[in-house]
Coordinates of C-alpha atoms in Angstrom, one line a residue:
M1 CA 10.6 38.7 3.5
G2 CA 11.6 38.2 -0.4
K3 CA 8.4 39.6 -1.5
V4 CA 8.9 42.9 0.7
L5 CA 12.4 43.2 -0.7
L6 CA 11.0 42.8 -4.3
M7 CA 8.5 45.6 -3.4
E8 CA 11.1 47.7 -2.3
K9 CA 13.4 47.0 -5.5
N10 CA 10.3 47.7 -7.8
H11 CA 9.3 50.7 -6.1
S12 CA 13.1 52.3 -6.4
S13 CA 13.2 51.1 -9.9
F14 CA 9.8 52.7 -10.7
G15 CA 11.0 56.2 -9.6
L16 CA 14.1 55.7 -11.4
F17 CA 12.3 54.8 -14.7
Q18 CA 9.7 57.4 -14.2
A19 CA 12.5 60.1 -13.7
M20 CA 14.1 58.7 -17.0
G21 CA 10.7 59.3 -18.8
M22 CA 10.2 55.6 -19.4
P23 CA 6.7 55.2 -18.2
Q24 CA 6.2 51.5 -19.7
E25 CA 9.2 50.0 -17.7
A26 CA 8.2 52.0 -14.7
I27 CA 4.6 50.5 -14.9
M28 CA 6.2 47.0 -15.4
C29 CA 8.1 47.4 -11.9
Y30 CA 4.8 48.0 -10.2
R31 CA 3.1 45.3 -12.0
H32 CA 5.6 43.0 -10.7
A33 CA 5.5 44.5 -7.2
V34 CA 1.7 43.9 -7.2
Q35 CA 2.2 40.4 -8.3
A36 CA 4.5 40.0 -5.4
R37 CA 2.2 41.6 -3.1
P38 CA -1.3 41.5 -4.2
N39 CA -2.8 42.9 -1.0
Y40 CA -0.2 46.1 -1.2
A41 CA -3.1 48.8 -2.1
M42 CA -0.7 51.6 -2.7
A43 CA 1.1 49.7 -5.5
Y44 CA -2.1 50.1 -7.5
G45 CA -2.1 53.6 -7.4
Y46 CA 1.3 53.9 -8.8
I47 CA 0.4 51.7 -11.7
I48 CA -2.0 54.1 -13.2
E49 CA 0.4 57.1 -13.2
Y50 CA 0.8 56.5 -16.9
G51 CA -2.0 54.4 -17.8
N52 CA -5.3 55.1 -19.6
Y53 CA -8.6 55.9 -17.5
A54 CA -9.9 52.3 -17.8
D55 CA -6.6 50.8 -16.2
A56 CA -6.8 53.2 -13.6
I57 CA -10.4 52.8 -12.5
A58 CA -9.5 48.9 -12.5
C59 CA -6.7 49.4 -10.1
Y60 CA -8.5 52.0 -7.9
N61 CA -11.3 49.3 -7.9
E62 CA -8.7 46.7 -6.7
V63 CA -7.3 49.1 -4.2
L64 CA -10.7 49.5 -2.6
R65 CA -11.5 45.9 -2.8
I66 CA -8.3 45.5 -0.6
D67 CA -9.1 48.3 1.8
P68 CA -12.8 49.7 1.4
M69 CA -11.8 52.4 3.6
A70 CA -9.0 53.8 1.6
A71 CA -10.0 57.5 1.6
D72 CA -6.9 58.4 -0.7
G73 CA -8.1 55.5 -3.1
L74 CA -11.6 57.1 -3.5
V75 CA -10.2 60.4 -4.0
N76 CA -8.1 59.1 -6.7
R77 CA -10.6 57.3 -8.2
G78 CA -13.0 60.4 -7.9
N79 CA -10.4 62.3 -9.8
T80 CA -10.2 59.7 -12.6
F81 CA -13.9 59.7 -13.0
K82 CA -13.7 63.3 -13.0
E83 CA -11.2 63.4 -15.9
M84 CA -13.6 61.1 -17.8
G85 CA -16.5 63.4 -17.4
R86 CA -18.2 61.2 -15.1
V87 CA -18.7 63.8 -12.4
S88 CA -21.7 62.0 -10.6
E89 CA -19.7 58.9 -10.0
A90 CA -16.7 61.4 -8.8
I91 CA -18.9 63.1 -6.5
Q92 CA -20.2 59.8 -4.9
D93 CA -16.4 58.7 -4.4
Y94 CA -15.5 62.2 -2.9
I95 CA -18.6 62.0 -0.3
K96 CA -17.4 58.5 0.7
A97 CA -13.9 59.8 1.2
V98 CA -15.3 62.8 3.3
V99 CA -17.3 60.3 5.5
I100 CA -14.2 58.0 6.2
R101 CA -11.7 60.7 6.7
P102 CA -13.9 63.9 7.4
T103 CA -10.5 66.0 8.1
M104 CA -9.4 65.4 4.7
A105 CA -9.2 68.8 3.1
E106 CA -8.4 67.5 -0.3
A107 CA -11.6 65.5 -0.5
H108 CA -13.6 68.6 0.5
A109 CA -11.9 70.8 -2.2
N110 CA -12.4 67.7 -4.8
L111 CA -16.0 67.5 -3.9
A112 CA -16.5 71.4 -4.2
S113 CA -14.8 71.4 -7.6
A114 CA -16.9 68.4 -8.8
Y115 CA -20.2 70.3 -7.5
K116 CA -18.8 73.4 -9.2
D117 CA -18.6 71.3 -12.5
R118 CA -22.4 70.2 -12.1
Y119 CA -23.3 73.9 -11.4
I120 CA -24.6 73.3 -7.7
F121 CA -23.1 76.6 -6.4
W122 CA -24.6 76.5 -3.0
V123 CA -23.0 73.2 -2.2
V124 CA -19.6 74.4 -3.7
C125 CA -19.5 77.5 -1.3
A126 CA -20.2 75.2 1.6
S127 CA -17.6 72.6 0.5
Y128 CA -14.8 75.0 -0.2
I129 CA -15.5 76.8 3.3
F130 CA -15.6 73.5 5.0
S131 CA -12.3 72.3 3.1
F132 CA -10.5 75.7 4.1
M133 CA -11.8 75.3 7.8
V134 CA -10.6 72.0 8.2
H135 CA -6.9 72.7 6.6
Y136 CA -6.8 75.7 9.0
L137 CA -7.9 73.6 12.0
L138 CA -5.3 71.2 11.4
Q139 CA -2.5 73.7 11.1
L140 CA -4.0 75.2 14.4
Q141 CA -3.8 71.8 16.0
N142 CA -0.2 71.3 14.9
F143 CA 0.8 74.6 16.2
A144 CA -0.9 74.1 19.3
V145 CA 1.0 70.6 19.8
D146 CA 4.3 72.3 18.8
M147 CA 3.6 74.9 21.7
S148 CA 2.8 72.3 24.1
K149 CA 6.1 70.8 23.4
K150 CA 8.0 73.9 24.3
L151 CA 6.3 74.5 27.6

């Protein structure tokens, strides 16, 4: 129980330090949280918000070691790879994320963007179209659920 409370405390402190423009203090809070709960995958994502690319990749690798099915972790690591100019690795992560969570519009859109950077235009078109289809199909599904509740 003490570790969970520590995580909550550090999570709140992170937001406070982040809002105050104190990134080093914010990162320190999350490092303490990760020490308290090493298997809490989401904490690693917050650590890299102000970190460098090498730290970011190391953190996302840890997230994916803890939870290999973390589609968000794959997309975020892919985004970091893309920022570093390692587009092929980004594409691999986006594809894995799409396989894990086919309805994740962000993964499809990022995949299309990465393909665009690699000048593979026919795949770009297909990826963007699929991204939009997933997005709107999910909205339609939510609308149908809302309507069925009203009946």
